[in-house]
Amino acid sequence: MAKHETPLLDQLEGGPWPSFVSDLKHQAETKPEVYDILGQLELSYKDRITHWKHGGIVGVFGYGGGIVGRYSDVPEQFPGVEHFHTIRVAQPASKYYSTENLRKLMDLWEKHGSGVTNMHGSTGDIILLGCRTEALEPFFWDLTHDMGQDLGGSGSNLRTPECCLGQSRCEWACYDTQETCYHLTLHYQDEIHRPAFPYKFKFKFSGCANDCVAAIARSDISVIGTWRDEIRIDQAAVKEYVAGNYPANGGSHSGRDWGPFDIQKEVIDLCPTECMWMEGDELKIDDKECTRCMHCINVMPRALRPGADQGASVLVGAKAPILDGAQMSTLIVPFMKVEKENEYEELIEFIETVWDWWMEVGKNRERVGETMQRIGLNNFIKIMGLEPIPQMIRIPRENPYVFWAEEEVEGGFDRDIDEFRARHAA
Amino acid sequence: MGYNPDKPMEGRITDLGPPHYAQFFPPVIKENKGKWLWHEILQPGVLMHKSETGDEVYTVRVGTARLMTCQFVREICDIADAHCDGHLRFTTRNNIEFMVDAKDKVQPLLDDLASRGNKFPVGGTGAGVTNIVHTQGWIHCHTPATDASGPVKVVMDELFEYFTSMTLPAQVRIALACCLNMCGAVHASDIAILGIHRKPPMIDHKRITGVCELPLAIASCPLGAVKPAKAMVDGEEIKSVSVTVERCMFCGNCYTMCPAMPMADPDGDGIAILVGGKVSNTRSAPKFSKLVIPFLPNNTPLWPETVEAVKKILEAYAKDAKKYERVGEWAERIGWERFFEKCDIPFTEKSIDDYRLAYNTWRTTTQFKFTSHIK
């Protein structure tokens, strides 16, 4: 595998942002198949089209996911990427690493694969890009035996769950997103590795409504931290903000002169529920009207903190647009305690109620949000055994087409047309 | 000892899951988990978190290309070994975070990073542009309508000053997905760069019998454009499909299901720009991104039209939006007609939706009140 000319890609080596081209060239010095990655990519830049074939089913024994097959459509020109399968390795929660662990993984990947990775894939896995079919089992052996690590999900299974960094380095996390993510990931190993679902299924765990892992936009079950008591206020710190002694929004706007901090304009007036006001130099909040959007807390992190009675909202059904259009998750359980003490019993029961139903009625390649749409939110609520509450909708229905059940209507549906006509001539 | 292909199941270990996260915590994180009180961004790319124990952790955030080699990861490890007792983390948006437990350790770390050329840009915090989340593109995917790493590189080169500063009205999240499958989930981003196809699938009648379940290919089309049809191959009639071209919306779902229906094309494929999405529930509910530029060509290797479009939108927003206002909130406040005007983007009928969902009355936010309905 020789070096190829790459005049188009070479133009991506300048500029202030890190260059993947320079990085690949550096790696190619010791892993010559990377020259073929660069060569094929250059050809794609010239032809303005991909040069990877469609699909290819490969994997390791006993697993139905974790590896994505990939073959070049120009293997004669670029034999080093004839097979270029992806391996998804389950990432540690919140993507903390020791260098010892990362170095071992890199050694393993250089031994068996191309030496090219994504840190990380969109769903959160460590993505190892490019190896031959015959390298898959030896890699998996070494990954499990030498490192005690495992593959992530792909295909119609539970995808590798992901969480924000949570309580490890954030003051706003309302439950332990990492422990929840870890616990459920281990609890559902079978569902991750052996596809039995109609389509993919994702869990994401965010500690607060800022939603740093975009749970509400891209996970079938979104668990987002919240609280149900009062925002904790340090009035002395409020005074410091008002006096301009603490930077607003944790200093996030320090690059431009936005003028002196104005608590009325920047906090009170931007509250979506208008539930805040000043009384003298004290900030007051009517907490029962608060929807916990996080804006005021974001702006004054030293003065305001989430309440102490913490848990999570559970929402269902987010997905990207394929096929019927994008969906955000819909609020189903406004507040749930999410605690290790009972091994997340309530959340697990919720998840399995969704799965039991969806695995039975979901069509091939139908995300749970689409199944919800197909049967209607009303029916989904019944399946979940929940009472309908207005928190589940944005607005009440705008049409009068109610599916009344016969037992709801006095006298039922059976009527006699002759008796009707006796009183009402046609 | 290693894998024995003659006895593939012998000694096999499965279902280990990921390693426990806590073993990778830096000591200051381990000791203060759940005890953090507040944080402050000291300068672009440098955060300080304060614990109730009095401890502080200083985080230096560094952008990466996401596509990185083993050699590059080892260089990251060298830095973490030299400054961070051998610990680091990655963020959801492909940044690296190096953490130290004292303020005087920050500058040596920054100096080290700066000494390594353009490899480790520090920034991506607060009211700026952080790293672009993106997909594979031509480096690895079989369905892309554009590349990913290349367009990301040229856009970030152009927006670099916004990565290393905090001068915008709010954070701006840019994302790129190289086809409508949106592995990069760009549907809720401030600015989304989306690869699109514009030519209907070709049908490879010679291959379709061997590689495709025809009913699945037919069912894959959301608009019923794929129909059963007969075709002649080498003088013999075979069962195949046809495509009603005027119904095709170029989603590519048929190709996902049927390798004999390729869509990609050098001139047909390109980039659409969507704006105004957000994920967080702050102030307003999460929003989807809206299509404002229907097509820009794949002009490799520098995608000048895409770079210009993103920059134009970003700078119009930077000039006009109020403090804290996200791109979508700004667009809604000023009105979309004003948005097109201020961004100097021609409005076309392509931005008028003719494909709709009926579910928009459901609540898609964590905002709710604890009324008597919640038991």
XYZ file of N, CA and C in Angstrom, chain B residues 164-297:
402
model
N -12.968 30.477 19.796
C -12.001 30.885 20.811
C -12.416 32.173 21.538
N -13.673 32.587 21.320
C -14.135 33.796 22.013
C -15.554 33.570 22.505
N -16.102 34.541 23.225
C -17.474 34.433 23.731
C -18.179 35.762 23.490
N -18.383 36.065 22.204
C -18.916 37.370 21.827
C -20.329 37.290 21.260
N -20.886 36.084 21.167
C -22.207 35.931 20.561
C -23.302 36.177 21.602
N -24.545 36.342 21.158
C -25.647 36.526 22.117
C -25.881 35.294 22.989
N -25.600 34.115 22.474
C -25.754 32.876 23.234
C -24.882 31.819 22.568
N -24.896 30.619 23.124
C -24.153 29.543 22.458
C -24.803 29.235 21.125
N -23.984 28.869 20.136
C -24.517 28.477 18.825
C -24.039 27.056 18.535
N -25.023 26.153 18.408
C -24.708 24.743 18.179
C -24.862 24.441 16.697
N -23.769 24.074 16.060
C -23.788 23.716 14.644
C -23.634 22.196 14.538
N -24.372 21.593 13.627
C -24.273 20.149 13.438
C -24.312 19.832 11.960
N -23.679 18.707 11.602
C -23.691 18.277 10.203
C -24.100 16.815 10.118
N -25.053 16.525 9.241
C -25.396 15.137 8.937
C -25.269 14.965 7.437
N -24.667 13.850 7.023
C -24.331 13.746 5.597
C -25.453 13.136 4.769
N -26.565 12.721 5.394
C -27.766 12.386 4.631
C -28.973 12.535 5.549
N -30.143 12.247 5.002
C -31.364 12.471 5.777
C -31.553 11.486 6.932
N -30.756 10.414 6.956
C -30.828 9.536 8.125
C -30.423 10.273 9.390
N -29.594 11.308 9.240
C -29.230 12.189 10.345
C -28.663 11.470 11.548
N -27.648 10.628 11.317
C -26.933 10.060 12.458
C -26.440 11.179 13.365
N -26.245 12.346 12.827
C -25.766 13.465 13.631
C -26.880 14.250 14.286
N -28.130 13.797 14.134
C -29.254 14.445 14.809
C -29.215 15.959 14.659
N -29.171 16.429 13.430
C -29.065 17.869 13.201
C -30.426 18.559 13.244
N -31.455 17.817 13.565
C -32.801 18.372 13.467
C -33.146 19.313 14.615
N -32.250 19.510 15.557
C -32.508 20.448 16.652
C -31.267 21.298 16.923
N -30.665 21.823 15.867
C -29.437 22.613 15.993
C -29.680 24.061 15.604
N -28.882 24.975 16.175
C -28.993 26.381 15.791
C -28.745 26.530 14.290
N -27.685 25.874 13.818
C -27.415 25.858 12.379
C -27.088 24.419 11.994
N -27.849 23.881 11.046
C -27.648 22.495 10.627
C -27.216 22.458 9.175
N -26.196 21.648 8.913
C -25.684 21.435 7.557
C -26.068 20.005 7.205
N -26.911 19.868 6.193
C -27.497 18.554 5.930
C -27.257 18.116 4.486
N -26.665 16.954 4.309
C -26.484 16.383 2.974
C -27.812 15.903 2.410
N -28.108 16.307 1.176
C -29.371 15.881 0.552
C -29.130 15.355 -0.864
N -30.024 14.447 -1.261
C -30.044 13.969 -2.646
C -31.125 14.730 -3.411
N -30.960 14.844 -4.737
C -31.997 15.471 -5.561
C -32.334 14.672 -6.817
N -31.792 13.473 -6.910
C -32.161 12.620 -8.043
C -32.784 11.345 -7.489
N -33.856 10.888 -8.123
C -34.501 9.668 -7.633
C -33.581 8.456 -7.811
N -33.874 7.363 -7.105
C -32.991 6.201 -7.206
C -32.972 5.635 -8.618
N -31.811 5.117 -8.984
C -31.747 4.287 -10.192
C -32.142 2.874 -9.777
N -32.556 2.064 -10.739
C -32.903 0.689 -10.389
C -31.991 -0.266 -11.137
N -31.256 -1.043 -10.355
C -30.309 -1.987 -10.913
C -31.035 -3.325 -11.084
N -31.757 -3.452 -12.191
C -32.570 -4.654 -12.407
C -31.726 -5.929 -12.401
N -30.479 -5.797 -12.833
C -29.629 -6.992 -12.890
C -29.320 -7.529 -11.505
N -29.312 -6.660 -10.515
C -28.912 -7.086 -9.171
C -30.080 -7.230 -8.198
N -31.198 -6.653 -8.547
C -32.245 -6.499 -7.533
C -32.742 -7.839 -6.992
N -32.820 -8.850 -7.843
C -33.331 -10.142 -7.398
C -32.445 -10.729 -6.307
N -31.159 -10.566 -6.444
C -30.238 -11.193 -5.503
C -30.048 -10.452 -4.204
N -30.274 -9.145 -4.193
C -29.875 -8.371 -3.008
C -31.044 -7.709 -2.284
N -32.255 -7.888 -2.797
C -33.314 -7.029 -2.282
C -34.596 -7.817 -2.032
N -35.206 -7.600 -0.875
C -36.549 -8.126 -0.612
C -37.523 -7.102 -1.187
N -38.132 -7.428 -2.326
C -38.949 -6.416 -3.011
C -40.053 -5.820 -2.120
N -40.787 -6.625 -1.334
C -41.842 -6.007 -0.504
C -41.295 -4.984 0.488
N -40.072 -5.247 1.007
C -39.472 -4.278 1.939
C -39.103 -2.995 1.214
N -38.595 -3.130 -0.006
C -38.229 -1.939 -0.784
C -39.480 -1.117 -1.098
N -40.558 -1.812 -1.442
C -41.807 -1.114 -1.770
C -42.371 -0.426 -0.529
N -42.345 -1.161 0.594
C -42.895 -0.610 1.841
C -42.041 0.518 2.393
N -40.782 0.578 1.968
C -39.879 1.576 2.556
C -40.240 2.990 2.129
N -40.969 3.145 1.054
C -41.247 4.492 0.543
C -42.426 5.108 1.278
N -42.205 6.232 1.957
C -43.296 6.845 2.722
C -44.384 7.437 1.830
N -44.092 7.614 0.547
C -45.060 8.234 -0.343
C -45.576 7.274 -1.414
N -45.289 5.993 -1.258
C -45.806 5.007 -2.201
C -45.274 5.175 -3.615
N -44.064 5.756 -3.743
C -43.523 5.980 -5.077
C -42.858 4.736 -5.658
N -42.523 3.781 -4.780
C -41.881 2.551 -5.262
C -42.968 1.491 -5.454
N -43.047 0.973 -6.687
C -44.122 0.028 -7.008
C -43.557 -1.246 -7.608
N -44.278 -2.349 -7.474
C -43.832 -3.572 -8.140
C -43.878 -3.370 -9.647
N -42.921 -3.938 -10.358
C -42.887 -3.801 -11.821
C -42.110 -4.977 -12.386
N -42.328 -5.217 -13.661
C -41.557 -6.247 -14.355
C -40.437 -5.557 -15.118
N -39.338 -6.276 -15.268
C -38.240 -5.728 -16.065
C -37.623 -6.868 -16.869
N -36.940 -6.511 -17.944
C -36.279 -7.509 -18.769
C -34.781 -7.506 -18.455
N -34.252 -8.661 -18.093
C -32.818 -8.793 -17.873
C -32.327 -9.976 -18.707
N -31.424 -9.695 -19.630
C -30.884 -10.726 -20.526
C -32.002 -11.513 -21.197
N -33.001 -10.808 -21.685
C -34.086 -11.452 -22.422
C -35.111 -12.147 -21.538
N -34.925 -12.108 -20.236
C -35.890 -12.769 -19.356
C -36.630 -11.744 -18.517
N -37.912 -12.002 -18.311
C -38.697 -11.091 -17.484
C -38.460 -11.421 -16.006
N -38.142 -10.386 -15.228
C -37.945 -10.602 -13.791
C -38.859 -9.657 -13.016
N -39.057 -10.002 -11.738
C -39.810 -9.104 -10.870
C -38.860 -8.030 -10.334
N -39.287 -6.768 -10.457
C -38.441 -5.676 -9.971
C -39.361 -4.584 -9.427
N -38.878 -3.361 -9.406
C -39.698 -2.233 -8.959
C -39.551 -1.091 -9.947
N -40.499 -0.143 -9.873
C -40.350 1.108 -10.610
C -40.569 2.251 -9.621
N -40.120 3.436 -10.002
C -40.262 4.605 -9.125
C -41.083 5.675 -9.834
N -42.157 6.111 -9.191
C -42.929 7.232 -9.708
C -42.178 8.509 -9.318
N -41.468 9.027 -10.295
C -40.490 10.078 -10.014
C -41.111 11.315 -9.366
N -42.316 11.682 -9.845
C -42.902 12.924 -9.311
C -43.323 12.803 -7.841
N -43.365 11.571 -7.321
C -43.686 11.391 -5.897
C -42.443 11.310 -5.019
N -41.276 11.191 -5.625
C -40.064 10.949 -4.832
C -39.662 12.217 -4.097
N -39.426 12.090 -2.760
C -38.945 13.251 -1.996
C -37.478 13.065 -1.623
N -36.803 12.095 -2.230
C -35.355 11.964 -2.164
C -34.841 11.659 -0.759
N -35.670 10.934 0.031
C -35.268 10.642 1.410
C -34.208 9.558 1.478
N -34.156 8.701 0.457
C -33.124 7.659 0.444
C -33.483 6.411 1.231
N -34.683 6.362 1.768
C -35.030 5.195 2.584
C -35.066 3.915 1.758
N -35.410 4.020 0.455
C -35.431 2.814 -0.387
C -34.028 2.252 -0.543
N -33.038 3.125 -0.668
C -31.665 2.626 -0.824
C -31.184 1.962 0.465
N -31.614 2.501 1.612
C -31.265 1.859 2.873
C -31.764 0.410 2.885
N -32.952 0.200 2.338
C -33.531 -1.136 2.349
C -33.101 -1.986 1.164
N -32.706 -1.355 0.077
C -32.442 -2.105 -1.148
C -31.179 -1.597 -1.845
N -30.089 -2.359 -1.774
C -28.830 -1.908 -2.370
C -28.908 -1.734 -3.885
N -29.973 -2.243 -4.505
C -30.080 -2.109 -5.962
C -30.793 -0.816 -6.367
N -30.937 0.122 -5.428
C -31.584 1.405 -5.749
C -30.697 2.585 -5.344
N -29.498 2.695 -5.909
C -28.583 3.773 -5.491
C -29.092 5.165 -5.874
N -28.803 6.137 -5.018
C -29.277 7.514 -5.203
C -28.150 8.503 -5.490
N -26.970 8.250 -4.930
C -25.917 9.270 -4.899
C -25.541 9.720 -6.301
N -25.182 10.999 -6.411
C -24.866 11.593 -7.704
C -24.051 12.865 -7.484
N -22.999 13.028 -8.267
C -22.127 14.198 -8.040
C -22.856 15.537 -8.169
N -23.783 15.643 -9.109
C -24.486 16.913 -9.302
C -25.801 16.964 -8.538
N -26.440 15.810 -8.363
C -27.710 15.770 -7.638
C -27.518 16.028 -6.158
N -26.394 15.586 -5.612
C -26.193 15.686 -4.168
C -25.610 17.033 -3.768
N -25.889 17.415 -2.545
C -25.334 18.659 -2.023
C -25.798 18.882 -0.606
N -25.887 20.151 -0.231
C -26.125 20.505 1.166
C -27.326 21.434 1.291
N -28.173 21.155 2.276
C -29.234 22.085 2.662
C -28.868 22.687 4.018
N -29.296 23.918 4.253
C -29.027 24.575 5.533
C -30.344 24.762 6.276
N -30.353 24.296 7.529
C -31.523 24.458 8.397
C -31.086 25.247 9.619
N -31.962 26.060 10.174
C -31.561 26.885 11.313
C -32.661 26.932 12.368
N -32.248 27.372 13.555
C -33.226 27.743 14.578
C -33.670 26.631 15.494
N -33.014 25.499 15.457
C -33.368 24.429 16.396
C -32.676 24.622 17.729
N -33.221 24.028 18.756
C -32.527 23.988 20.039
C -32.998 22.775 20.819
N -32.141 22.305 21.708
C -32.429 21.120 22.511
C -32.843 21.505 23.926
N -32.218 22.548 24.468
C -32.474 22.861 25.872
C -33.884 23.402 26.054
N -34.360 23.285 27.282
C -35.695 23.782 27.638
C -35.645 25.186 28.225
N -34.501 25.831 28.160
C -34.387 27.161 28.745
C -35.282 28.157 28.020
N -36.017 28.919 28.788
C -36.967 29.913 28.276
C -38.017 29.273 27.387
N -37.668 28.994 26.116
C -38.643 28.412 25.190
C -38.431 26.901 25.089
N -39.443 26.223 24.588
C -39.368 24.770 24.442
C -38.344 24.398 23.370
N -37.866 23.154 23.413
C -36.981 22.685 22.330
C -37.658 22.876 20.978
N -36.831 23.164 19.977
C -37.381 23.463 18.648
C -36.640 22.649 17.592
N -37.334 22.370 16.500
C -36.684 21.764 15.342
C -36.021 22.847 14.498
N -34.991 22.429 13.786
C -34.368 23.317 12.815
C -35.284 23.448 11.595
N -35.247 24.622 10.968
C -36.107 24.886 9.813
C -35.269 25.094 8.556
N -35.755 24.568 7.449
C -34.989 24.633 6.206
C -35.057 26.040 5.606
N -33.893 26.677 5.470
C -33.868 28.030 4.904
C -33.101 28.112 3.590
N -32.134 27.207 3.400
C -31.451 27.157 2.092
C -31.594 25.731 1.572
N -32.317 25.540 0.468
C -32.630 24.167 0.047
C -31.465 23.410 -0.576
N -30.516 24.117 -1.193
C -29.442 23.381 -1.865
C -28.207 24.236 -2.086
N -27.059 23.640 -1.731
C -25.766 24.213 -2.083
C -24.919 23.071 -2.636
N -24.105 23.320 -3.644
C -23.407 22.214 -4.308
C -22.237 21.655 -3.484
